[in-house]
Coordinates of C-alpha atoms and ligand atoms in Angstrom, one line a residue:
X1 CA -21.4 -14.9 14.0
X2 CA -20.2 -17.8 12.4
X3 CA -16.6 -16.6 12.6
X4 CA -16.7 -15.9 15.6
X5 CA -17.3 -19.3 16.8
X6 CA -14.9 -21.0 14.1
X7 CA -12.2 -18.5 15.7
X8 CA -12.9 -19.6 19.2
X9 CA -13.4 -23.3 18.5
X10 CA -10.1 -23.2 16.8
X11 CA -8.3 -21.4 19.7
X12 CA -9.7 -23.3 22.5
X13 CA -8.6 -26.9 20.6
X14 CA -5.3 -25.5 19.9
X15 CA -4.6 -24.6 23.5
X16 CA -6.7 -26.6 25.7
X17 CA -8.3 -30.1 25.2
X18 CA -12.1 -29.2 24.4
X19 CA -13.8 -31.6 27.3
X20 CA -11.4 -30.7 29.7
X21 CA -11.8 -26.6 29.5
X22 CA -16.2 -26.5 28.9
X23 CA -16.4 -28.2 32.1
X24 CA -14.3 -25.5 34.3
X25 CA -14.3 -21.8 33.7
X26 CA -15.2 -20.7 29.7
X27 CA -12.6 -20.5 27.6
X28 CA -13.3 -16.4 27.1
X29 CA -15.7 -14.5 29.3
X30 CA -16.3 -12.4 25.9
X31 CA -18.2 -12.7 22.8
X32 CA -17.5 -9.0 21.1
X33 CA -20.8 -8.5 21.1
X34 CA -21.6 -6.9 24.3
X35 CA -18.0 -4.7 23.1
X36 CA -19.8 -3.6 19.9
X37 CA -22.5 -2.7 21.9
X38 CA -21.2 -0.2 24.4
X39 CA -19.1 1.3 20.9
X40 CA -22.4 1.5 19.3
X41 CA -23.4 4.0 22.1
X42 CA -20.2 6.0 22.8
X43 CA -20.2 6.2 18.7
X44 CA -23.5 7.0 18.3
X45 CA -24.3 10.4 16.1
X46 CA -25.8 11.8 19.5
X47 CA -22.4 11.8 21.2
X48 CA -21.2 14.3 18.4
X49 CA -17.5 13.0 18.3
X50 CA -16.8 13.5 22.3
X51 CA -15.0 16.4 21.6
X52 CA -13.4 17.7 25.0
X53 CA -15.3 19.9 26.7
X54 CA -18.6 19.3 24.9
X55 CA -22.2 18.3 25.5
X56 CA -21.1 15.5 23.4
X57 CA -18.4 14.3 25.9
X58 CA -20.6 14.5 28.7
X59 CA -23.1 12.8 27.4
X60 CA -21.1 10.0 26.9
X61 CA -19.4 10.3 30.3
X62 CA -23.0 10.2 31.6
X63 CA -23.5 6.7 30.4
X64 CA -20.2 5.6 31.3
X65 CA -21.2 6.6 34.9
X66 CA -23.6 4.7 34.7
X67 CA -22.4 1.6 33.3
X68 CA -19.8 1.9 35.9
X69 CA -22.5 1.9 38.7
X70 CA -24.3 -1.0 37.1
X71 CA -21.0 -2.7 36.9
X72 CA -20.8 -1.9 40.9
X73 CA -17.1 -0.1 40.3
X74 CA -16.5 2.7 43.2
X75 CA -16.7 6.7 42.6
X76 CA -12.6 7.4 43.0
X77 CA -12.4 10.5 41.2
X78 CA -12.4 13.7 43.1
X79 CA -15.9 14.6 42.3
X80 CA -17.7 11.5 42.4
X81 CA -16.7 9.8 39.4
X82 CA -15.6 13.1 38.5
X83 CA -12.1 14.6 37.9
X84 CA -12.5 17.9 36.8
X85 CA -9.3 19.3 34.1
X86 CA -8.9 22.5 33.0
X87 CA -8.0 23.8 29.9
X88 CA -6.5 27.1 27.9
X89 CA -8.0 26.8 24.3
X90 CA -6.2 28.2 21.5
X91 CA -7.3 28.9 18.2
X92 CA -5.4 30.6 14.8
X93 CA -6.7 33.6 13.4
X94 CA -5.5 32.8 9.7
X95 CA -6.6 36.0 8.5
X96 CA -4.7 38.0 10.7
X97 CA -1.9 36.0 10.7
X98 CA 0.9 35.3 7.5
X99 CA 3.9 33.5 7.0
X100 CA 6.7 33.5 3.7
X101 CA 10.2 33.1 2.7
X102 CA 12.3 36.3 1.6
X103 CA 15.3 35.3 -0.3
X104 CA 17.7 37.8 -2.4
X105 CA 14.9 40.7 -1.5
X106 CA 12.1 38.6 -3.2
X107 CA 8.8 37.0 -1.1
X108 CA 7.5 33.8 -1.0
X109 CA 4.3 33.7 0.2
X110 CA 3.9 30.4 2.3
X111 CA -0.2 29.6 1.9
X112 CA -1.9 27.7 4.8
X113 CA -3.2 24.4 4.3
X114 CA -1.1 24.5 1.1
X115 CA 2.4 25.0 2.1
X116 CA 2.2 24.5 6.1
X117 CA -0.3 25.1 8.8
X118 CA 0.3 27.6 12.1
X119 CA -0.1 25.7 15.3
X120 CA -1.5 27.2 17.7
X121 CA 1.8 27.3 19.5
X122 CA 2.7 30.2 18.2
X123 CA 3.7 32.8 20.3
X124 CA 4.6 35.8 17.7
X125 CA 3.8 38.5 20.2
X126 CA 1.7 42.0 18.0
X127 CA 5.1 42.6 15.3
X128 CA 6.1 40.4 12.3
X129 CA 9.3 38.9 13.0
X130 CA 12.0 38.0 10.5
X131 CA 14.1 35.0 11.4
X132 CA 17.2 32.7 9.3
X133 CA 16.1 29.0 9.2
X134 CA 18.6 26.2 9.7
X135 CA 18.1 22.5 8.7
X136 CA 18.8 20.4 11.7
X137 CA 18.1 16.9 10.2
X138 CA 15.6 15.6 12.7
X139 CA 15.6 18.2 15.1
X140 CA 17.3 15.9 18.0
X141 CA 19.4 16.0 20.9
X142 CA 19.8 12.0 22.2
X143 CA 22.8 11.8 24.7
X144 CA 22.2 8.2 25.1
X145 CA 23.6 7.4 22.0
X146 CA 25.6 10.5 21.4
X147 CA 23.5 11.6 18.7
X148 CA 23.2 15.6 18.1
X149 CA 21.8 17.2 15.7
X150 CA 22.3 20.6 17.1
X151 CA 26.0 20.1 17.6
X152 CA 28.6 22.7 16.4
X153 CA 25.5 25.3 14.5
X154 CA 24.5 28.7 15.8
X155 CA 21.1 28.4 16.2
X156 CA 20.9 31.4 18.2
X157 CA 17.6 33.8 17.4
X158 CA 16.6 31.2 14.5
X159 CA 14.1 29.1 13.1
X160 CA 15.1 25.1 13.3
X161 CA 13.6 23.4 10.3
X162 CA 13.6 19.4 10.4
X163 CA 12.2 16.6 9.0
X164 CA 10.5 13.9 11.9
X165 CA 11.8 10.7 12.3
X166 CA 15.5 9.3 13.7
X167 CA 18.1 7.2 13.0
X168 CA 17.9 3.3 12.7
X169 CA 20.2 3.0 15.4
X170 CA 18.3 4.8 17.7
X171 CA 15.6 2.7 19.3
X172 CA 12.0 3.3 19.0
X173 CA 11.2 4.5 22.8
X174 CA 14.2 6.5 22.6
X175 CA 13.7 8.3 19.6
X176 CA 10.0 8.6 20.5
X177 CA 10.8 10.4 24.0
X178 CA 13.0 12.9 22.6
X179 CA 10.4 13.3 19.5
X180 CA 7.8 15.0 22.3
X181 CA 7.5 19.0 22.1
X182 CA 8.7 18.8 25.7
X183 CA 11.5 17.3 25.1
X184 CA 12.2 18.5 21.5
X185 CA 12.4 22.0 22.2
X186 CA 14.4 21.8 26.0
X187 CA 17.1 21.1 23.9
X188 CA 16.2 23.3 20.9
X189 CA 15.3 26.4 23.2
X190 CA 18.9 25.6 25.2
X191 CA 20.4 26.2 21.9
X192 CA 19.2 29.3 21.3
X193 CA 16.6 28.6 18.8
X194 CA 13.1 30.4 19.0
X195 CA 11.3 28.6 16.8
X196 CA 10.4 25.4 14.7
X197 CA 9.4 24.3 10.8
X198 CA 8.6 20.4 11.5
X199 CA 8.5 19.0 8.1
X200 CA 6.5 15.6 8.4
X201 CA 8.1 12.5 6.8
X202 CA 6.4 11.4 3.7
X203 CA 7.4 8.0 4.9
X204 CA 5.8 7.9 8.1
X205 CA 2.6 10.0 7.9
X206 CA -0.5 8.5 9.2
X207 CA -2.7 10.8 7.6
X208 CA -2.7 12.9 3.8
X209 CA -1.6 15.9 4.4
X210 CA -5.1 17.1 3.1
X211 CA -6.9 16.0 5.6
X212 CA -4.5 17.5 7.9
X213 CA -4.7 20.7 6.2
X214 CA -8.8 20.6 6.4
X215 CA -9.3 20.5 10.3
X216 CA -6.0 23.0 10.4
X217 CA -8.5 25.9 12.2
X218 CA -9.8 23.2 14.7
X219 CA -8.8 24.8 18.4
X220 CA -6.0 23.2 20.1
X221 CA -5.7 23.1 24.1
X222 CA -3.2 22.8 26.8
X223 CA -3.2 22.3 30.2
X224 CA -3.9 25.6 32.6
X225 CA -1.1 26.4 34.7
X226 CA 2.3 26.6 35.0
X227 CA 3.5 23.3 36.0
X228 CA 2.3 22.4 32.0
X229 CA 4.1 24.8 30.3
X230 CA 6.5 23.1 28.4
X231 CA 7.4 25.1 25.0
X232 CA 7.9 28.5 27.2
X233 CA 10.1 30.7 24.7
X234 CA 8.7 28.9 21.6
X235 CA 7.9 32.1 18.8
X236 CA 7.3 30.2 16.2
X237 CA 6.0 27.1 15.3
X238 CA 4.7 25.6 11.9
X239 CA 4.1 22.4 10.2
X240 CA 5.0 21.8 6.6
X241 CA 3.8 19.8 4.2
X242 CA 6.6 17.7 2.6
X243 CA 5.0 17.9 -1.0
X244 CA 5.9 21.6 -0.8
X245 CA 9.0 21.1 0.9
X246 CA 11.2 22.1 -1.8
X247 CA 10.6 25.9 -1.2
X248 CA 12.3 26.1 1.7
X249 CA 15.5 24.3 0.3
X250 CA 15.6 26.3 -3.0
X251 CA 19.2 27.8 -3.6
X252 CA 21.0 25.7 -0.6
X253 CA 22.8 22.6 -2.6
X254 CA 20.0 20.4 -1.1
X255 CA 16.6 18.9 -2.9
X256 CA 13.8 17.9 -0.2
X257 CA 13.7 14.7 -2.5
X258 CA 17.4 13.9 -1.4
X259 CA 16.9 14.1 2.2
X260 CA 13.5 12.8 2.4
X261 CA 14.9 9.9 0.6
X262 CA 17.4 9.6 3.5
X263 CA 14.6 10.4 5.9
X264 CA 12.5 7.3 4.7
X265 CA 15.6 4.6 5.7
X266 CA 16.2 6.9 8.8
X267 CA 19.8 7.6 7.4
X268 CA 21.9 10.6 9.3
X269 CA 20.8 13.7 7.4
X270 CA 23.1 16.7 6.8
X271 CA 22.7 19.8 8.9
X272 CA 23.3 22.9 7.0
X273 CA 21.8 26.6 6.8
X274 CA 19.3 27.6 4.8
X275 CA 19.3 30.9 2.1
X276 CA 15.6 32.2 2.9
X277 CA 14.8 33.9 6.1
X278 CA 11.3 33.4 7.4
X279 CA 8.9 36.2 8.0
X280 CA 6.1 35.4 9.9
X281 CA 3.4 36.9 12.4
X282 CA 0.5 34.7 13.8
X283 CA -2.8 35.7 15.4
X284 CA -3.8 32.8 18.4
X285 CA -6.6 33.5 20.4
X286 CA -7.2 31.7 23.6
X287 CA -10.1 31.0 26.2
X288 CA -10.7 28.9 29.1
X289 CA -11.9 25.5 29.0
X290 CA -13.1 22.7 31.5
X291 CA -13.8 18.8 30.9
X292 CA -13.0 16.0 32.7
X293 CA -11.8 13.0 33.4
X294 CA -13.9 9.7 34.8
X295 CA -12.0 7.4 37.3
X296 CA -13.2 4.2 39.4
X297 CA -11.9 1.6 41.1
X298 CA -13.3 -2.1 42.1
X299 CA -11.2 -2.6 45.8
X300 CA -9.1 -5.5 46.1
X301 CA -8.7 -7.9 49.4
X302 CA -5.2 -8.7 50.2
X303 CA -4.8 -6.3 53.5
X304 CA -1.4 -5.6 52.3
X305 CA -2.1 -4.8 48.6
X306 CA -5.3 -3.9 48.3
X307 CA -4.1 -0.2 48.8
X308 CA -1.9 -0.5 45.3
X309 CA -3.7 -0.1 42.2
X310 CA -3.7 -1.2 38.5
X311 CA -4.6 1.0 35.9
X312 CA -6.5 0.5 32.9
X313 CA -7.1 3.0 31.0
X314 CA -8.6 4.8 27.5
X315 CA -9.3 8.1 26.3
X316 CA -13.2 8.4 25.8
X317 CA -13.0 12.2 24.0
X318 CA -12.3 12.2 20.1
X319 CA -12.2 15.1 17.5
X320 CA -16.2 16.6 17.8
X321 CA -17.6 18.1 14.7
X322 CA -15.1 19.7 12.2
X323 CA -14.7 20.2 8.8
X324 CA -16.6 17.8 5.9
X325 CA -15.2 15.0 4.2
X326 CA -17.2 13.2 1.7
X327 CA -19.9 15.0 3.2
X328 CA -20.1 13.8 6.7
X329 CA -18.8 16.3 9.1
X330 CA -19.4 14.5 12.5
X331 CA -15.8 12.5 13.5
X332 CA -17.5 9.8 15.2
X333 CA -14.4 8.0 16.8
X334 CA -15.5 4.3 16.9
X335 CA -11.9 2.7 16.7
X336 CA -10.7 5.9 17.9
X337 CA -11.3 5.3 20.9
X338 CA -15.0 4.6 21.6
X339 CA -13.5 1.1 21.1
X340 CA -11.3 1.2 24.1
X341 CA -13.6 2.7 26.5
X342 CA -15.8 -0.3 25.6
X343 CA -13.5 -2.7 26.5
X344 CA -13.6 -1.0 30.2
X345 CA -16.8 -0.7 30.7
X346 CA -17.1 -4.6 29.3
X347 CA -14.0 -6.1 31.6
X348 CA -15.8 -4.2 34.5
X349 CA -19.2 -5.7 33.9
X350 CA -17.5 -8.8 33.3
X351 CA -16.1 -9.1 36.8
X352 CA -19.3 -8.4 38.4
X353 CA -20.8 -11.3 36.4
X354 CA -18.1 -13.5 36.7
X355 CA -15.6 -12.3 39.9
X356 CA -12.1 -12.8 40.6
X357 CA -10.0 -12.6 43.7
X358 CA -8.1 -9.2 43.1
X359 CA -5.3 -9.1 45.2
X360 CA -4.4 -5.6 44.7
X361 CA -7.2 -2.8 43.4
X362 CA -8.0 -1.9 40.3
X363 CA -8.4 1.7 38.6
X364 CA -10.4 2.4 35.3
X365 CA -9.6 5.7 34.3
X366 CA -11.1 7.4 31.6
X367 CA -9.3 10.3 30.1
X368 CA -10.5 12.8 28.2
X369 CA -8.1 15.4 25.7
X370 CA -6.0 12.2 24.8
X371 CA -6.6 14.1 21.1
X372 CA -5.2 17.6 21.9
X373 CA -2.1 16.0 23.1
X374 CA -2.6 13.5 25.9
X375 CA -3.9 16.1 27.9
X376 CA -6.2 14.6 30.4
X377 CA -4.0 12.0 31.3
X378 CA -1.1 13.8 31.7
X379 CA -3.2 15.6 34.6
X380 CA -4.5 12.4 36.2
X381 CA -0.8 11.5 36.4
X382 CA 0.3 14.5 38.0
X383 CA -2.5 14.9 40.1
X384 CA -4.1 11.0 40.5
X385 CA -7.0 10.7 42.7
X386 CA -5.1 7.8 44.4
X387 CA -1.5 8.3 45.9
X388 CA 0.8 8.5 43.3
X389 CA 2.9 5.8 44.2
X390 CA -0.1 3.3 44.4
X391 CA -0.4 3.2 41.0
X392 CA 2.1 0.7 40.0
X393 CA 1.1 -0.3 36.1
X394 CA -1.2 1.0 33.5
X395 CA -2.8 -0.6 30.5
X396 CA -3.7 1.6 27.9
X397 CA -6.4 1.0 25.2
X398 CA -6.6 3.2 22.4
X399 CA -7.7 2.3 19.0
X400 CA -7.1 -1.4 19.2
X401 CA -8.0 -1.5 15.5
X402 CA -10.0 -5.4 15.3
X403 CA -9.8 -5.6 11.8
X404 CA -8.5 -8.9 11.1
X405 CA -7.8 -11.5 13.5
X406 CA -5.8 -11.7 16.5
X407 CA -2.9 -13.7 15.6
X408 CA -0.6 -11.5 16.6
X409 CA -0.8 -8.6 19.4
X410 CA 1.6 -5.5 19.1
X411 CA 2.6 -4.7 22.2
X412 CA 4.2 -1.2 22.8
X413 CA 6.6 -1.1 26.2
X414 CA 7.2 -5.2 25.2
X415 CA 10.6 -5.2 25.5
X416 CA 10.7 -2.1 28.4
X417 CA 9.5 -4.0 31.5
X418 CA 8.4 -7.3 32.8
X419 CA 4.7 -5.9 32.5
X420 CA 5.8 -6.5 28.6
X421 CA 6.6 -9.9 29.6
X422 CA 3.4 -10.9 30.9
X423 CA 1.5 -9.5 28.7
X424 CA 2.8 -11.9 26.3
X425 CA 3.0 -14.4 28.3
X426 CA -0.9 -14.3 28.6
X427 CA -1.0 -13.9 24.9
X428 CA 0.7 -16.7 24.1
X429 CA -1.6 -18.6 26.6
X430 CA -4.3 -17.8 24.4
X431 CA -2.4 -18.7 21.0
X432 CA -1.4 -15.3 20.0
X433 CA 2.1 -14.4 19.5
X434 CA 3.4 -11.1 21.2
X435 CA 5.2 -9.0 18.8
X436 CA 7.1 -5.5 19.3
X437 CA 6.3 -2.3 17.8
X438 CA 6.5 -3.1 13.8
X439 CA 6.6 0.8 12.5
X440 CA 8.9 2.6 15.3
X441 CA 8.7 5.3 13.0
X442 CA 5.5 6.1 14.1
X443 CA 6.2 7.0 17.5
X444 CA 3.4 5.0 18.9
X445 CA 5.2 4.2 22.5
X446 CA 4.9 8.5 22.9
X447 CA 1.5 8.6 20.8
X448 CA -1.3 7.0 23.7
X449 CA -2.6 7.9 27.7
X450 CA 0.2 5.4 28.8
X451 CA 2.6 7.7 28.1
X452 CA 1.7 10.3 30.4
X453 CA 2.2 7.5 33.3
X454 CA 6.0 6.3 31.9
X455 CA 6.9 9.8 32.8
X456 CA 6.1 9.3 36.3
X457 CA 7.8 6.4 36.5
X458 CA 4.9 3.6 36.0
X459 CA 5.5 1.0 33.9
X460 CA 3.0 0.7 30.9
X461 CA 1.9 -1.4 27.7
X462 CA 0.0 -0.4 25.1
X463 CA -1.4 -3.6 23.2
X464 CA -3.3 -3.6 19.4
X465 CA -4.1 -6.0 17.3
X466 CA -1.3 -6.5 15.0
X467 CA 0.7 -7.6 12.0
X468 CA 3.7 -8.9 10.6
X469 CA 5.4 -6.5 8.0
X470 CA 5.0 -7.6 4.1
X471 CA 1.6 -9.6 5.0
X472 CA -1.8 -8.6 3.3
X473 CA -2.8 -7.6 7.0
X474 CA -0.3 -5.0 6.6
X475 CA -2.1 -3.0 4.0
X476 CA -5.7 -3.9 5.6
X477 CA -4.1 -1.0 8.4
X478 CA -2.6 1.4 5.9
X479 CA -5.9 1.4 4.3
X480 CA -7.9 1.9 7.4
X481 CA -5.5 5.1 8.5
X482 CA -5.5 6.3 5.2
X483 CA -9.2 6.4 4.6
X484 CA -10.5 6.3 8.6
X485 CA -8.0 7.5 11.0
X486 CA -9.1 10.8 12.3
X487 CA -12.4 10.9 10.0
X488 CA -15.9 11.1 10.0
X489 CA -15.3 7.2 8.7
X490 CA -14.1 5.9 11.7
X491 CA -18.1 5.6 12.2
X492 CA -20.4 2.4 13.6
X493 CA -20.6 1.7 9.8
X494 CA -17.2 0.0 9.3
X495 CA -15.5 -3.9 9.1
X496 CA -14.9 -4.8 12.8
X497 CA -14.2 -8.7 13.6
X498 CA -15.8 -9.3 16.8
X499 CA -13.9 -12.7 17.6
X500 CA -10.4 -10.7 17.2
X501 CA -12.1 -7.7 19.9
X502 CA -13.4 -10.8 22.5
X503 CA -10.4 -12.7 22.5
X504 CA -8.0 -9.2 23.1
X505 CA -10.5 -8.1 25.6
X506 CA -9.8 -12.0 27.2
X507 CA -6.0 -11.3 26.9
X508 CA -6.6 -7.8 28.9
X509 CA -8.9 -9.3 31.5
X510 CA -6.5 -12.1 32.5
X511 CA -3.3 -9.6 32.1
X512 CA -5.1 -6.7 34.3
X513 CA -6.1 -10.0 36.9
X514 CA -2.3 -11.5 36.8
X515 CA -1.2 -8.2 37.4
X516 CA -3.3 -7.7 40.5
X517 CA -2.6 -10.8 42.2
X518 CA 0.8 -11.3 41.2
X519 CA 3.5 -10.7 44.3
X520 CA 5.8 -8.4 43.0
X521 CA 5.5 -5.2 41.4
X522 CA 5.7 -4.5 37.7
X523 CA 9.2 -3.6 36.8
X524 CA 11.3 -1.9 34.4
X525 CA 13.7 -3.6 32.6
X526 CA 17.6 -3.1 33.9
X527 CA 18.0 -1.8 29.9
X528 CA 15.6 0.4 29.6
X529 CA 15.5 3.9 29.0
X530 CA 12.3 4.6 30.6
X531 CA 13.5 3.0 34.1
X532 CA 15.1 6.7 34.6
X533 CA 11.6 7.9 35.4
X534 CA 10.8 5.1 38.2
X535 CA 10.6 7.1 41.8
Ligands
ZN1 ZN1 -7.0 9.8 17.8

């Protein structure tokens, strides 16, 4: 408690003179506390992890509802608050399934969870099939800088191995979009190739790859229908784990430590074929599956505007129950992203207790399957409960991570449109210094809800408490993703600086405000890739 007020004292002198700001509006409408409170309850043990489609979830969407009515924010789903999303669940049968590499007659047998893990993407039809692999470097076709890796190979009935990342000259966003599955294998399936081997980089992996391998048998989902099919003609899919790379590389003039090496200063990496065929056959079964997103909206008053909306938005499902570690099998998802459904529910009871003239509407839209792949909000964009062209920004909340404090705020989409703009611009109004994504190799810009509206043209930030490279802060986060990201950890019982959640939740109520009242429409930058997508 004492920090909190230390922090705040030493913001408000820095920016305002004390007298002047305690006798008009409060320096911050928060205090973290009321935050930590709604994450206490979305992270509770009785919401068992919010995993899509589960009691769990809708539990917690129950008392969203209802903080939302408290808050007096409007029903706009389609259902009430309600927007019901449907789902085809997939899940490996590992023991019907098998995977190795035959070289010079012999057989390697590749070992799930050890060697690689099947995603459920796999689409190996009853027979085994035997298939040549080719190392394609990253795996990327980016015309805007003329960079192919497919160029000039026959990739035609084969397996594309790669390692993920880019090149430094490629820019983050870039690199990111083309990184997707979507948008990956258009240009790999175009070539001919009918299957991947994504090798992750050592140098940009968020998780062990034993904890990866543990929750391996957890089911994955897509979308039902049609319009979501994006990896049609994809056979063959697998993930490896780069400490057992070197078996696929045996015999072909290359080490895995070479390019890796390469791979870790996003250097161009050779593209060459490689001398052991794959032979794999995978068992996925699938069932149906339905969950739901939560949307509502507190109206604006400008006759002209009021029909536009800004979105604010944060996934509220997380991983459910899975497999132990240290124990504790229940994935709890406090940061992830029990935190940023707090920070909506807070902003909205915020307004009621302290309004603002809203020019234009706003939306608070709560997705759920933001963990099997940006799922649910990849429906609400193609299908939003408002007209699709009312929507005309979204800020997206998702894992925040108050951990230290907020000196500086990472802003993904900062240097995209002028929604980046004022969004530091408001920071810097409150003493913190907007910075741009720090790790692009971590594809964060493609990794959160936001995404799904960039693709349908609306610009979007993405904002987190952050640091500058080589700083002790730095290794406070690779600690937390090491030890909490995606695990039972990332529980109630964990650091959390309440100062550094009340002052962000400050910088998104006046930036969600400023962008309701301000005259002209978000906009994306004349430079920037993602303006393609602007209808
Ligand atoms: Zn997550």
């Amino acid at each position: 408690m004492r920090r909190i007020l230390s922090v705040l004292a030493a913001i408000a002198t820095s920016v305002f003179p004390s007298t002047a700001f305690a006798q008009t509006s409060p320096q911050s409408h928060f205090d973290g506390k009321t935050w930590w409170d709604h994450v206490k309850v979305l992270a509770d043990d009785n919401m068992e992890g919010r995993e899509t489609g589960s009691d769990g979830l809708r539990r917690a969407q129950a008392y969203v509802v209802e903080q939302l009515k408290k808050s007096g924010v409007e029903p706009a789903g389609s259902d009430g608050y309600l927007q019901s999303v449907k789902f085809v669940e997939r899940h490996v049968d590992e023991s019907h399934s098998s995977a190795a590499l035959v070289q010079d007659g012999k057989s390697l047998a590749l070992v799930p969870g050890d060697d690689m893990l099947f995603s459920s993407k796999n689409n190996t039809g009853e027979k085994e099939i035997t298939t040549p692999l080719v190392f394609a470097g990253y795996g990327l076709k980016i015309p805007e800088k003329n960079f192919d890796d497919l160029a000039g190979q026959d990739l035609a009935g084969k397996v594309v191995v790669y390692i993920s990342g880019s090149t430094s000259d490629v820019p983050s966003a870039l690199a990111s979009h083309y990184s997707t599955m979507g948008e990956r294998w258009k240009a790999l399936r175009a070539a001919g190739a009918i299957g991947i081997i994504g090798i992750l980089n050592p140098a940009s992996m968020d998780i062990p790859w034993s904890r990866i391998a543990v929750n391996r048998l957890h089911p994955s989902m897509d979308l039902a229908g049609p319009e979501f099919a994006d990896t049609e003609g994809l056979k063959i899919s697998l993930a490896f784990n780069p400490a057992q790379a070197e078996k696929l590389f045996a015999g072909s003039g290359h080490t895995f430590a070479e390019l890796a090496a390469l791979a870790k200063d996003r250097k161009p990496l050779p593209h060459f074929p490689l001398p052991a065929s794959l032979k794999v056959h995978v068992a996925v079964q699938s069932s149906e599956l339905e969950s739901a997103n939560l949307v509502a909206k507190l109206p604006g008053s400008d006759p002209a505007l009021k029909d536009e909306f800004v979105v604010l938005s944060a996934h509220l499902d997380h991983l459910g129950i899975g497999e132990p570690v240290n124990g504790d099998r229940l994935y709890n998802g406090a940061m992830d992203d029990a935190s940023g459904s707090a920070v909506l529910l807070d902003v909205a009871a915020n307004l009621k207790a302290h309004p603002e003239k809203l020019s234009r509407s706003l939306l608070f839209v709560f997705v759920c399957a933001e963990e099997k792949g940006l799922l649910g909000s990849r429906y609400f964009a193609a299908h939003p409960t408002v007209p699709q062209k009312s929507i005309i920004a979204d800020i997206n909340i998702d894992m925040f991570l108050p951990i230290v404090p907020l000196k500086f705020l990472e802003v993904k989409g900062l240097e995209e449109s002028d929604l980046g703009d004022h969004a530091a611009a408001v920071a810097s109004s409150l003493g913190v210094k907007a910075i741009p994504d720090q790790e692009p190799l971590r594809n964060r810009f493609i990794r959160s809800d936001q995404y799904s509206f960039i693709v349908k043209g609306v610009p979007a930030v993405k904002m987190d408490v952050g640091f500058i490279l080589g700083s002790p802060e730095q290794q406070i986060f690779k600690d937390w993703l090491t030890n909490r990201y995606h695990a039972p950890s990332d529980d109630l019982d964990q650091p959390k600086d309440l100062a550094a959640a009340a002052l962000y939740e400050e910088i998104t109520r006046r930036l969600l405000i400023d962008t309701a009242n301000s005259q002209a429409r978000p906009q994306w930058k004349a430079n920037s890739f993602f303006r393609r997508f602007a209808q």
